[in-house]
mmCIF file of C-alpha atoms and ligand atoms in Angstrom:
data_model
loop_
_atom_site.group_PDB
_atom_site.id
_atom_site.type_symbol
_atom_site.label_atom_id
_atom_site.label_comp_id
_atom_site.label_asym_id
_atom_site.label_seq_id
_atom_site.Cartn_x
_atom_site.Cartn_y
_atom_site.Cartn_z
ATOM 1 C CA MET A 1 84.649 49.269 106.761
ATOM 2 C CA SER A 2 85.031 52.428 104.961
ATOM 3 C CA ARG A 3 82.193 54.484 103.546
ATOM 4 C CA ALA A 4 82.237 56.623 100.679
ATOM 5 C CA VAL A 5 81.394 60.353 101.782
ATOM 6 C CA GLN A 6 78.696 61.781 99.438
ATOM 7 C CA PHE A 7 78.255 65.177 100.825
ATOM 8 C CA GLU A 8 80.638 68.109 100.972
ATOM 9 C CA LEU A 9 81.679 68.992 104.773
ATOM 10 C CA ARG A 10 80.399 72.680 104.825
ATOM 11 C CA LEU A 11 81.812 74.055 107.939
ATOM 12 C CA ALA A 12 81.001 77.463 109.626
ATOM 13 C CA GLU A 13 83.349 80.017 108.384
ATOM 14 C CA ARG A 14 84.431 80.499 111.969
ATOM 15 C CA MET A 15 86.063 77.176 112.099
ATOM 16 C CA SER A 16 88.820 78.213 109.673
ATOM 17 C CA ARG A 17 89.782 80.690 112.627
ATOM 18 C CA LEU A 18 90.217 78.204 115.154
ATOM 19 C CA GLY A 19 93.709 77.431 116.134
ATOM 20 C CA THR A 20 95.339 74.512 118.255
ATOM 21 C CA GLU A 21 97.857 73.460 120.765
ATOM 22 C CA THR A 22 100.778 71.887 118.810
ATOM 23 C CA ALA A 23 101.867 69.954 121.925
ATOM 24 C CA PHE A 24 99.132 67.356 121.094
ATOM 25 C CA GLU A 25 100.579 67.066 117.493
ATOM 26 C CA VAL A 26 104.135 66.539 118.581
ATOM 27 C CA LEU A 27 102.846 63.934 121.177
ATOM 28 C CA ASN A 28 101.141 62.029 118.230
ATOM 29 C CA ARG A 29 104.363 62.103 116.123
ATOM 30 C CA ALA A 30 106.424 60.978 119.075
ATOM 31 C CA ARG A 31 104.033 58.011 119.602
ATOM 32 C CA GLU A 32 104.274 56.974 116.134
ATOM 33 C CA LEU A 33 108.057 56.840 116.209
ATOM 34 C CA GLU A 34 107.694 54.832 119.403
ATOM 35 C CA ARG A 35 105.419 52.316 117.574
ATOM 36 C CA GLN A 36 108.308 52.040 114.971
ATOM 37 C CA GLY A 37 110.499 50.965 117.842
ATOM 38 C CA ARG A 38 112.245 54.291 118.653
ATOM 39 C CA ASP A 39 112.910 55.482 122.171
ATOM 40 C CA ILE A 40 111.627 59.101 122.637
ATOM 41 C CA ILE A 41 112.039 61.271 125.754
ATOM 42 C CA HIS A 42 108.764 63.155 126.235
ATOM 43 C CA LEU A 43 109.381 66.905 127.173
ATOM 44 C CA GLU A 44 106.496 68.208 125.036
ATOM 45 C CA ILE A 45 103.566 67.825 127.078
ATOM 46 C CA GLY A 46 102.520 70.252 129.766
ATOM 47 C CA GLU A 47 101.267 67.993 132.664
ATOM 48 C CA PRO A 48 102.779 66.900 136.002
ATOM 49 C CA ASP A 49 104.297 63.522 135.717
ATOM 50 C CA PHE A 50 102.809 62.778 139.478
ATOM 51 C CA ASP A 51 99.799 60.919 140.324
ATOM 52 C CA THR A 52 96.914 62.746 141.909
ATOM 53 C CA PRO A 53 97.484 62.587 145.769
ATOM 54 C CA PRO A 54 95.812 59.506 147.244
ATOM 55 C CA ASN A 55 93.549 61.643 149.693
ATOM 56 C CA ILE A 56 92.039 63.304 146.496
ATOM 57 C CA VAL A 57 91.639 60.013 144.825
ATOM 58 C CA ASN A 58 90.004 58.224 147.611
ATOM 59 C CA SER A 59 87.637 61.362 147.968
ATOM 60 C CA GLY A 60 86.537 60.935 144.619
ATOM 61 C CA ILE A 61 85.973 57.114 144.868
ATOM 62 C CA ASP A 62 84.054 57.778 148.257
ATOM 63 C CA ALA A 63 81.865 60.335 146.391
ATOM 64 C CA LEU A 64 80.953 57.854 143.348
ATOM 65 C CA HIS A 65 80.011 55.355 146.103
ATOM 66 C CA ALA A 66 77.926 57.911 148.068
ATOM 67 C CA GLY A 67 75.953 58.740 144.788
ATOM 68 C CA TRP A 68 77.513 62.045 143.591
ATOM 69 C CA THR A 69 76.681 60.742 140.102
ATOM 70 C CA HIS A 70 74.042 63.284 139.144
ATOM 71 C CA TYR A 71 73.759 66.701 137.578
ATOM 72 C CA GLY A 72 74.707 69.592 139.837
ATOM 73 C CA PRO A 73 74.284 73.243 139.624
ATOM 74 C CA SER A 74 75.932 74.807 136.467
ATOM 75 C CA ALA A 75 78.046 77.081 138.544
ATOM 76 C CA GLY A 76 79.484 74.283 140.662
ATOM 77 C CA LEU A 77 78.515 72.537 143.982
ATOM 78 C CA PRO A 78 77.955 75.318 146.686
ATOM 79 C CA ASP A 79 80.255 73.705 149.088
ATOM 80 C CA LEU A 80 83.284 73.692 146.410
ATOM 81 C CA ARG A 81 82.505 77.287 145.550
ATOM 82 C CA GLU A 82 82.710 78.173 149.086
ATOM 83 C CA ALA A 83 85.991 76.150 149.431
ATOM 84 C CA ILE A 84 87.339 78.013 146.558
ATOM 85 C CA ALA A 85 86.279 81.379 147.698
ATOM 86 C CA GLU A 86 88.173 80.723 150.962
ATOM 87 C CA GLU A 87 91.252 79.508 149.227
ATOM 88 C CA VAL A 88 91.259 82.612 146.825
ATOM 89 C CA THR A 89 90.513 84.962 149.875
ATOM 90 C CA ARG A 90 93.537 83.490 151.802
ATOM 91 C CA SER A 91 96.120 83.130 148.849
ATOM 92 C CA ARG A 92 95.248 86.572 147.002
ATOM 93 C CA GLY A 93 94.555 88.764 150.059
ATOM 94 C CA VAL A 94 91.156 89.752 148.796
ATOM 95 C CA ARG A 95 87.615 88.891 150.184
ATOM 96 C CA VAL A 96 86.033 86.497 147.534
ATOM 97 C CA THR A 97 82.371 84.984 148.114
ATOM 98 C CA ALA A 98 81.079 81.923 146.690
ATOM 99 C CA GLU A 99 78.721 83.924 144.334
ATOM 100 C CA GLU A 100 81.832 85.098 142.577
ATOM 101 C CA VAL A 101 83.193 81.597 141.867
ATOM 102 C CA VAL A 102 82.163 79.386 138.651
ATOM 103 C CA VAL A 103 83.404 75.840 138.425
ATOM 104 C CA VAL A 104 84.087 74.504 134.993
ATOM 105 C CA PRO A 105 85.827 71.375 133.618
ATOM 106 C CA GLY A 106 89.395 72.633 133.581
ATOM 107 C CA GLY A 107 90.913 75.959 133.241
ATOM 108 C CA LYS A 108 90.603 76.182 129.379
ATOM 109 C CA PRO A 109 86.573 76.621 129.494
ATOM 110 C CA ILE A 110 87.194 79.993 131.663
ATOM 111 C CA ILE A 111 89.371 81.202 128.768
ATOM 112 C CA PHE A 112 86.659 80.030 126.170
ATOM 113 C CA PHE A 113 83.710 81.492 128.237
ATOM 114 C CA SER A 114 85.230 84.848 129.102
ATOM 115 C CA ILE A 115 86.014 85.568 125.546
ATOM 116 C CA LEU A 116 82.628 84.331 124.473
ATOM 117 C CA ALA A 117 80.903 86.338 126.880
ATOM 118 C CA LEU A 118 82.598 89.616 126.563
ATOM 119 C CA ILE A 119 84.051 89.904 123.128
ATOM 120 C CA ASP A 120 82.333 91.228 120.070
ATOM 121 C CA GLU A 121 83.500 91.224 116.604
ATOM 122 C CA GLY A 122 86.327 93.832 116.240
ATOM 123 C CA ASP A 123 86.896 94.307 119.902
ATOM 124 C CA GLU A 124 90.634 94.365 120.679
ATOM 125 C CA VAL A 125 92.132 91.832 123.110
ATOM 126 C CA ILE A 126 95.843 92.230 124.395
ATOM 127 C CA TYR A 127 97.327 88.916 124.941
ATOM 128 C CA PRO A 128 100.941 87.765 125.741
ATOM 129 C CA ASN A 129 103.153 86.376 122.691
ATOM 130 C CA PRO A 130 104.740 84.045 123.185
ATOM 131 C CA GLY A 131 101.966 82.641 125.225
ATOM 132 C CA PHE A 132 99.428 79.759 125.605
ATOM 133 C CA PRO A 133 97.917 79.386 122.081
ATOM 134 C CA ILE A 134 94.422 78.918 122.838
ATOM 135 C CA TYR A 135 94.193 82.785 123.826
ATOM 136 C CA GLU A 136 94.765 83.712 120.047
ATOM 137 C CA SER A 137 92.811 80.977 118.997
ATOM 138 C CA MET A 138 89.759 81.884 120.854
ATOM 139 C CA ILE A 139 90.239 85.502 120.144
ATOM 140 C CA ASN A 140 90.180 84.784 116.409
ATOM 141 C CA TYR A 141 87.331 82.423 116.764
ATOM 142 C CA VAL A 142 84.889 84.893 118.051
ATOM 143 C CA GLY A 143 86.060 87.470 115.410
ATOM 144 C CA GLY A 144 87.981 89.658 118.044
ATOM 145 C CA ARG A 145 91.237 91.556 117.116
ATOM 146 C CA GLY A 146 94.251 90.034 118.826
ATOM 147 C CA MET A 147 96.923 92.670 119.946
ATOM 148 C CA PRO A 148 99.730 90.505 120.843
ATOM 149 C CA ILE A 149 102.203 92.059 123.548
ATOM 150 C CA ARG A 150 105.866 90.713 123.209
ATOM 151 C CA LEU A 151 107.463 89.324 126.221
ATOM 152 C CA ARG A 152 110.992 89.809 126.040
ATOM 153 C CA GLU A 153 113.861 87.823 127.295
ATOM 154 C CA GLU A 154 115.891 90.728 128.378
ATOM 155 C CA LYS A 155 113.012 91.767 130.579
ATOM 156 C CA ASP A 156 112.985 88.341 132.156
ATOM 157 C CA PHE A 157 109.831 87.547 130.196
ATOM 158 C CA GLY A 158 107.851 89.920 132.091
ATOM 159 C CA LEU A 159 105.635 92.510 130.489
ATOM 160 C CA ASP A 160 106.808 95.826 129.196
ATOM 161 C CA VAL A 161 104.082 98.207 130.813
ATOM 162 C CA ASP A 162 105.032 101.136 128.466
ATOM 163 C CA GLU A 163 104.273 98.832 125.505
ATOM 164 C CA LEU A 164 101.081 97.761 127.304
ATOM 165 C CA ALA A 165 100.149 101.232 127.783
ATOM 166 C CA ARG A 166 100.741 101.995 124.120
ATOM 167 C CA LEU A 167 98.615 99.065 123.083
ATOM 168 C CA ILE A 168 95.495 100.095 125.145
ATOM 169 C CA SER A 169 92.834 101.735 122.828
ATOM 170 C CA ASP A 170 89.218 102.786 123.084
ATOM 171 C CA GLN A 171 88.482 99.393 121.312
ATOM 172 C CA THR A 172 90.516 97.200 124.134
ATOM 173 C CA ARG A 173 87.870 95.098 125.922
ATOM 174 C CA LEU A 174 90.218 92.667 127.526
ATOM 175 C CA ILE A 175 93.746 92.159 128.693
ATOM 176 C CA ILE A 176 95.146 88.704 129.181
ATOM 177 C CA LEU A 177 97.785 88.082 131.910
ATOM 178 C CA ASN A 178 99.277 84.621 132.760
ATOM 179 C CA SER A 179 101.696 84.296 135.604
ATOM 180 C CA PRO A 180 103.583 82.219 136.156
ATOM 181 C CA HIS A 181 103.710 82.047 132.574
ATOM 182 C CA ASN A 182 103.469 79.135 130.017
ATOM 183 C CA PRO A 183 105.989 78.934 128.007
ATOM 184 C CA THR A 184 108.637 81.216 129.580
ATOM 185 C CA GLY A 185 108.229 80.558 133.280
ATOM 186 C CA GLY A 186 108.167 84.421 133.604
ATOM 187 C CA VAL A 187 106.530 85.857 136.800
ATOM 188 C CA LEU A 188 104.700 89.103 137.300
ATOM 189 C CA GLY A 189 105.873 90.588 140.627
ATOM 190 C CA LYS A 190 103.734 93.118 142.781
ATOM 191 C CA ARG A 191 105.344 96.025 141.271
ATOM 192 C CA ASP A 192 104.498 94.989 137.726
ATOM 193 C CA LEU A 193 100.926 94.419 138.601
ATOM 194 C CA GLU A 194 100.769 97.806 140.327
ATOM 195 C CA GLN A 195 102.038 99.452 136.957
ATOM 196 C CA ILE A 196 99.684 97.453 134.922
ATOM 197 C CA ALA A 197 96.786 98.546 137.173
ATOM 198 C CA GLU A 198 98.027 102.046 136.812
ATOM 199 C CA ALA A 199 98.191 101.735 132.860
ATOM 200 C CA ILE A 200 94.604 100.412 132.816
ATOM 201 C CA GLY A 201 93.381 103.159 135.112
ATOM 202 C CA ASP A 202 89.512 103.519 135.332
ATOM 203 C CA ARG A 203 88.927 102.361 131.804
ATOM 204 C CA ASN A 204 86.222 99.706 131.349
ATOM 205 C CA ILE A 205 88.470 96.931 130.472
ATOM 206 C CA PHE A 206 88.518 93.392 131.950
ATOM 207 C CA VAL A 207 91.643 91.430 132.627
ATOM 208 C CA LEU A 208 91.755 87.846 132.386
ATOM 209 C CA SER A 209 94.320 86.785 134.780
ATOM 210 C CA ASP A 210 95.400 83.114 133.988
ATOM 211 C CA GLU A 211 96.931 81.788 137.429
ATOM 212 C CA ILE A 212 96.625 78.236 136.603
ATOM 213 C CA TYR A 213 100.449 77.680 137.756
ATOM 214 C CA SER A 214 99.908 79.932 140.936
ATOM 215 C CA ARG A 215 101.142 77.048 143.344
ATOM 216 C CA LEU A 216 104.202 76.307 141.072
ATOM 217 C CA ILE A 217 106.497 79.313 141.926
ATOM 218 C CA PHE A 218 110.032 78.911 143.089
ATOM 219 C CA ASP A 219 111.390 82.253 143.939
ATOM 220 C CA GLY A 220 109.211 84.543 146.081
ATOM 221 C CA LYS A 221 105.324 84.608 146.527
ATOM 222 C CA HIS A 222 102.543 84.575 143.852
ATOM 223 C CA HIS A 223 100.605 87.696 143.296
ATOM 224 C CA SER A 224 97.451 88.369 141.574
ATOM 225 C CA ILE A 225 96.149 91.751 139.849
ATOM 226 C CA ILE A 226 92.662 90.877 141.511
ATOM 227 C CA ALA A 227 94.158 92.402 144.604
ATOM 228 C CA GLU A 228 95.072 95.658 143.072
ATOM 229 C CA PRO A 229 92.866 98.539 144.154
ATOM 230 C CA GLY A 230 89.903 99.166 141.927
ATOM 231 C CA LEU A 231 90.753 95.903 139.907
ATOM 232 C CA LYS A 232 88.599 93.267 141.473
ATOM 233 C CA ASP A 233 85.316 94.003 139.677
ATOM 234 C CA ARG A 234 87.205 93.976 136.360
ATOM 235 C CA THR A 235 89.284 90.916 136.909
ATOM 236 C CA ILE A 236 88.488 87.241 135.978
ATOM 237 C CA LEU A 237 90.938 85.064 137.912
ATOM 238 C CA LEU A 238 91.413 81.517 136.237
ATOM 239 C CA ASP A 239 92.846 78.937 138.427
ATOM 240 C CA GLY A 240 92.285 75.207 138.670
ATOM 241 C CA PHE A 241 93.294 71.733 139.891
ATOM 242 C CA SER A 242 95.173 70.460 136.807
ATOM 243 C CA LYS A 243 98.673 71.698 137.581
ATOM 244 C CA SER A 244 98.501 72.234 141.281
ATOM 245 C CA TYR A 245 97.157 68.910 142.232
ATOM 246 C CA ALA A 246 98.222 66.892 139.273
ATOM 247 C CA MET A 247 94.462 66.400 138.215
ATOM 248 C CA THR A 248 94.632 67.142 134.515
ATOM 249 C CA GLY A 249 92.446 64.184 133.516
ATOM 250 C CA TRP A 250 89.840 64.944 136.333
ATOM 251 C CA ARG A 251 88.881 68.287 134.298
ATOM 252 C CA MET A 252 88.227 70.781 136.850
ATOM 253 C CA GLY A 253 89.020 74.582 136.967
ATOM 254 C CA TYR A 254 87.399 77.731 138.130
ATOM 255 C CA GLY A 255 86.880 81.489 137.344
ATOM 256 C CA VAL A 256 86.359 83.934 140.019
ATOM 257 C CA MET A 257 84.677 87.299 138.840
ATOM 258 C CA ARG A 258 81.811 89.720 139.623
ATOM 259 C CA PRO A 259 78.543 88.049 140.429
ATOM 260 C CA ASP A 260 76.786 89.361 137.367
ATOM 261 C CA LEU A 261 79.371 87.878 135.039
ATOM 262 C CA ALA A 262 79.649 84.751 136.960
ATOM 263 C CA TRP A 263 75.913 84.396 136.231
ATOM 264 C CA GLN A 264 76.453 84.726 132.580
ATOM 265 C CA VAL A 265 79.328 82.371 132.583
ATOM 266 C CA ALA A 266 77.179 79.786 134.495
ATOM 267 C CA ARG A 267 74.497 80.265 131.638
ATOM 268 C CA LEU A 268 77.353 79.205 129.103
ATOM 269 C CA MET A 269 77.855 76.148 131.266
ATOM 270 C CA THR A 270 74.196 75.398 131.114
ATOM 271 C CA ASN A 271 74.308 75.643 127.369
ATOM 272 C CA SER A 272 77.462 73.651 126.908
ATOM 273 C CA ASN A 273 78.223 71.232 129.779
ATOM 274 C CA SER A 274 75.206 71.432 132.066
ATOM 275 C CA CYS A 275 77.794 71.173 135.065
ATOM 276 C CA THR A 276 81.107 69.789 135.995
ATOM 277 C CA ALA A 277 81.153 66.294 137.056
ATOM 278 C CA SER A 278 79.679 66.041 140.655
ATOM 279 C CA PHE A 279 82.134 63.405 142.134
ATOM 280 C CA THR A 280 85.264 65.308 140.885
ATOM 281 C CA GLN A 281 83.833 68.415 142.547
ATOM 282 C CA VAL A 282 83.635 66.632 145.845
ATOM 283 C CA ALA A 283 87.254 65.302 145.544
ATOM 284 C CA GLY A 284 88.107 69.241 144.616
ATOM 285 C CA ILE A 285 86.923 70.004 148.185
ATOM 286 C CA GLU A 286 89.323 67.373 149.597
ATOM 287 C CA ALA A 287 91.990 68.990 147.468
ATOM 288 C CA LEU A 288 91.608 72.431 148.622
ATOM 289 C CA ARG A 289 91.000 71.542 152.368
ATOM 290 C CA GLY A 290 93.125 68.418 152.745
ATOM 291 C CA ASP A 291 96.864 67.896 153.277
ATOM 292 C CA GLN A 292 98.784 70.257 151.106
ATOM 293 C CA SER A 293 102.338 68.480 151.463
ATOM 294 C CA SER A 294 102.184 66.873 148.171
ATOM 295 C CA VAL A 295 101.882 70.265 146.336
ATOM 296 C CA GLU A 296 104.956 71.522 148.148
ATOM 297 C CA GLN A 297 106.753 68.413 147.436
ATOM 298 C CA MET A 298 105.946 68.560 143.776
ATOM 299 C CA CYS A 299 107.025 72.082 143.569
ATOM 300 C CA LEU A 300 110.450 71.414 145.199
ATOM 301 C CA GLU A 301 110.902 68.633 142.749
ATOM 302 C CA PHE A 302 110.232 70.737 139.914
ATOM 303 C CA GLN A 303 112.663 73.323 141.166
ATOM 304 C CA ARG A 304 115.373 70.585 141.585
ATOM 305 C CA ARG A 305 114.871 69.558 137.996
ATOM 306 C CA ARG A 306 114.735 73.088 136.769
ATOM 307 C CA ASP A 307 118.085 73.832 138.470
ATOM 308 C CA MET A 308 119.637 70.774 136.859
ATOM 309 C CA PHE A 309 118.111 71.089 133.316
ATOM 310 C CA VAL A 310 118.825 74.777 132.958
ATOM 311 C CA ALA A 311 122.465 74.376 133.996
ATOM 312 C CA GLY A 312 122.822 71.453 131.603
ATOM 313 C CA LEU A 313 121.384 73.404 128.476
ATOM 314 C CA ASN A 314 123.793 76.218 129.255
ATOM 315 C CA ARG A 315 126.594 73.985 128.855
ATOM 316 C CA ILE A 316 125.319 72.976 125.275
ATOM 317 C CA LYS A 317 126.790 74.960 122.333
ATOM 318 C CA GLY A 318 124.071 77.163 120.708
ATOM 319 C CA PHE A 319 121.919 77.150 123.850
ATOM 320 C CA SER A 320 121.460 79.836 126.374
ATOM 321 C CA CYS A 321 118.644 79.693 129.014
ATOM 322 C CA ARG A 322 117.259 81.988 131.875
ATOM 323 C CA VAL A 323 116.322 80.425 134.868
ATOM 324 C CA PRO A 324 112.392 80.286 134.876
ATOM 325 C CA LYS A 325 110.743 81.541 138.228
ATOM 326 C CA GLY A 326 107.510 79.389 137.942
ATOM 327 C CA ALA A 327 105.552 76.749 136.076
ATOM 328 C CA PHE A 328 107.345 73.670 134.821
ATOM 329 C CA TYR A 329 108.856 74.726 131.521
ATOM 330 C CA VAL A 330 112.224 75.851 130.458
ATOM 331 C CA PHE A 331 112.593 78.125 127.431
ATOM 332 C CA PRO A 332 116.102 78.345 126.056
ATOM 333 C CA ASN A 333 117.449 80.863 123.421
ATOM 334 C CA ILE A 334 118.678 78.740 120.532
ATOM 335 C CA THR A 335 119.404 81.583 117.970
ATOM 336 C CA ALA A 336 123.221 80.945 118.380
ATOM 337 C CA ALA A 337 122.565 77.136 117.226
ATOM 338 C CA GLY A 338 121.761 78.797 113.832
ATOM 339 C CA TRP A 339 118.462 76.834 113.120
ATOM 340 C CA LYS A 340 114.885 78.058 113.009
ATOM 341 C CA SER A 341 112.901 76.881 116.143
ATOM 342 C CA LYS A 342 110.563 74.731 114.300
ATOM 343 C CA ALA A 343 113.348 72.881 112.327
ATOM 344 C CA LEU A 344 115.345 72.346 115.423
ATOM 345 C CA ALA A 345 112.404 70.959 117.296
ATOM 346 C CA ASP A 346 111.454 68.522 114.486
ATOM 347 C CA ALA A 347 115.329 67.438 114.225
ATOM 348 C CA LEU A 348 115.647 66.915 117.829
ATOM 349 C CA LEU A 349 112.502 64.695 117.699
ATOM 350 C CA GLU A 350 112.993 62.674 114.551
ATOM 351 C CA GLU A 351 117.081 62.526 114.995
ATOM 352 C CA ALA A 352 117.881 62.854 118.643
ATOM 353 C CA GLY A 353 114.722 61.188 120.140
ATOM 354 C CA VAL A 354 113.854 64.248 122.484
ATOM 355 C CA ALA A 355 110.317 65.571 121.819
ATOM 356 C CA CYS A 356 110.038 69.376 122.664
ATOM 357 C CA LEU A 357 108.060 72.261 121.267
ATOM 358 C CA SER A 358 109.109 75.054 118.993
ATOM 359 C CA GLY A 359 108.780 78.537 120.487
ATOM 360 C CA THR A 360 106.724 79.452 117.482
ATOM 361 C CA SER A 361 104.079 77.121 118.874
ATOM 362 C CA PHE A 362 103.345 79.988 121.214
ATOM 363 C CA GLY A 363 103.126 82.798 118.629
ATOM 364 C CA GLU A 364 105.539 84.594 116.220
ATOM 365 C CA PHE A 365 107.668 86.128 119.175
ATOM 366 C CA GLY A 366 108.605 82.631 120.246
ATOM 367 C CA GLU A 367 110.960 82.229 117.155
ATOM 368 C CA GLY A 368 114.605 81.657 118.405
ATOM 369 C CA TYR A 369 113.352 79.490 121.433
ATOM 370 C CA LEU A 370 112.366 75.915 122.429
ATOM 371 C CA ARG A 371 110.197 74.912 125.242
ATOM 372 C CA PHE A 372 110.987 71.955 127.269
ATOM 373 C CA SER A 373 108.485 70.518 129.702
ATOM 374 C CA ILE A 374 110.378 69.340 132.814
ATOM 375 C CA ALA A 375 107.644 67.188 133.936
ATOM 376 C CA ASN A 376 109.554 64.082 133.587
ATOM 377 C CA SER A 377 112.099 62.193 135.746
ATOM 378 C CA MET A 378 115.469 63.589 136.695
ATOM 379 C CA GLU A 379 117.028 60.492 134.837
ATOM 380 C CA ASN A 380 115.155 61.306 131.569
ATOM 381 C CA LEU A 381 115.997 64.821 131.759
ATOM 382 C CA GLU A 382 119.603 64.066 132.146
ATOM 383 C CA ARG A 383 119.433 61.397 129.308
ATOM 384 C CA ALA A 384 117.692 64.182 127.126
ATOM 385 C CA LEU A 385 120.618 66.617 127.798
ATOM 386 C CA GLU A 386 123.068 63.998 126.659
ATOM 387 C CA ARG A 387 121.115 63.189 123.473
ATOM 388 C CA ILE A 388 120.841 66.970 122.536
ATOM 389 C CA GLU A 389 124.471 67.583 123.378
ATOM 390 C CA GLN A 390 125.591 64.478 121.273
ATOM 391 C CA TRP A 391 123.240 65.833 118.347
ATOM 392 C CA ILE A 392 124.700 69.192 118.326
ATOM 393 C CA SER A 393 128.275 68.001 118.408
ATOM 394 C CA ASN A 394 127.516 65.650 115.375
ATOM 395 C CA LYS A 395 126.170 68.513 113.560
ATOM 396 C CA ASN A 396 129.329 70.621 114.294
ATOM 397 C CA ILE A 397 127.114 73.582 115.436
HETATM 398 C C1 PLP B 401 98.548 79.026 130.651
HETATM 399 C C2 PLP B 401 97.569 77.788 130.760
HETATM 400 N N1 PLP B 401 96.263 78.181 131.012
HETATM 401 C C3 PLP B 401 95.262 77.305 131.048
HETATM 402 C C4 PLP B 401 95.567 75.926 130.787
HETATM 403 C C5 PLP B 401 94.543 74.818 130.639
HETATM 404 O O1 PLP B 401 94.471 74.148 131.947
HETATM 405 P P1 PLP B 401 93.556 72.977 131.991
HETATM 406 O O2 PLP B 401 94.109 71.694 131.663
HETATM 407 O O3 PLP B 401 93.102 72.954 133.395
HETATM 408 O O4 PLP B 401 91.982 73.199 131.155
HETATM 409 C C6 PLP B 401 96.941 75.391 130.570
HETATM 410 C C7 PLP B 401 97.218 74.248 130.280
HETATM 411 O O5 PLP B 401 98.317 73.868 129.789
HETATM 412 C C8 PLP B 401 97.882 76.479 130.480
HETATM 413 O O6 PLP B 401 99.241 76.261 130.216
#
């Protein structure tokens, strides 16, 4: 039954500054087309197509039966914080203690809470563009001044440190890094991080280092700025379980930061969520301490798909694609096709039945690119290539 709305919806002004993630909009449109009987290949959404490994699922079920169904501490269960501290110490080569860890429902809340806790109106935040759209959304939401740093294809989507140095000012409070990078698959190497640390120098600037794809790296090893000399107290390391362990729906991530900031972020948790679900945290301990072979297998499978899909795109007229070094996205340059990114993404969905995202979903410097998620079967990726190729040849591009 519909009800007439009598009162005007008067939203707070800041709501007009909140952005979104286009992936969900494209997914909705794709589902609508499917309801109309169309066959759509989903390459828009950024989540592993694998199930959560059974040892983790069983641990979550056992935890439910064992009564892990109550509130827990806002900063996370002590045992999980300890397990995360051990994992970060081992993988990043820098000593981390449990009091520096805050467990939150997914990686996203660490972006939200860091920006809420650190950024006042007018403070400048440097962030990658193209980049994960939530950074810009949250900076704008709190009234910060977003300073996009362009990631360039000719630099293999790394970060130009001279450009970064030019963007840093007395108003800079935060620099956001993301490696491996969504949407380009770019990776920051040790030398890049050393140079970034040098550019920051001894300024009182925080780095939010989004490392949610740290386990999905194909060539070489993952490096974190938290290990650079002098940067540990100014780094907020974001990582989590969504991508590494195919646990997107469990909602569990974490931040590693100096204890006094961790305490403030825990206060934001108390005010917003109270705590992350207790039984999922018990499963998180199993994820970190249990068998890791499924992570390795998933990574190898993504690499196989990447190699096939990038080679396939490079055979299509109007497309040219670099080989991403990490994450599970492919970001081809489509300027030679003669279409704007959004128009091409829309046409591929509506006419070819392939759902992907426009590069502009990740900021203005994403114009000229499309993002394909390779979190789909080899067979579907091959079918997607055939459809795109056919569509392009029908258009005489
Ligand atoms: C770069 C980046 N950071 C953070 C997240 C958020 O991850 P979660 O689902 O754990 O909140 C994502 C998810 O797509 C991402 O791509």
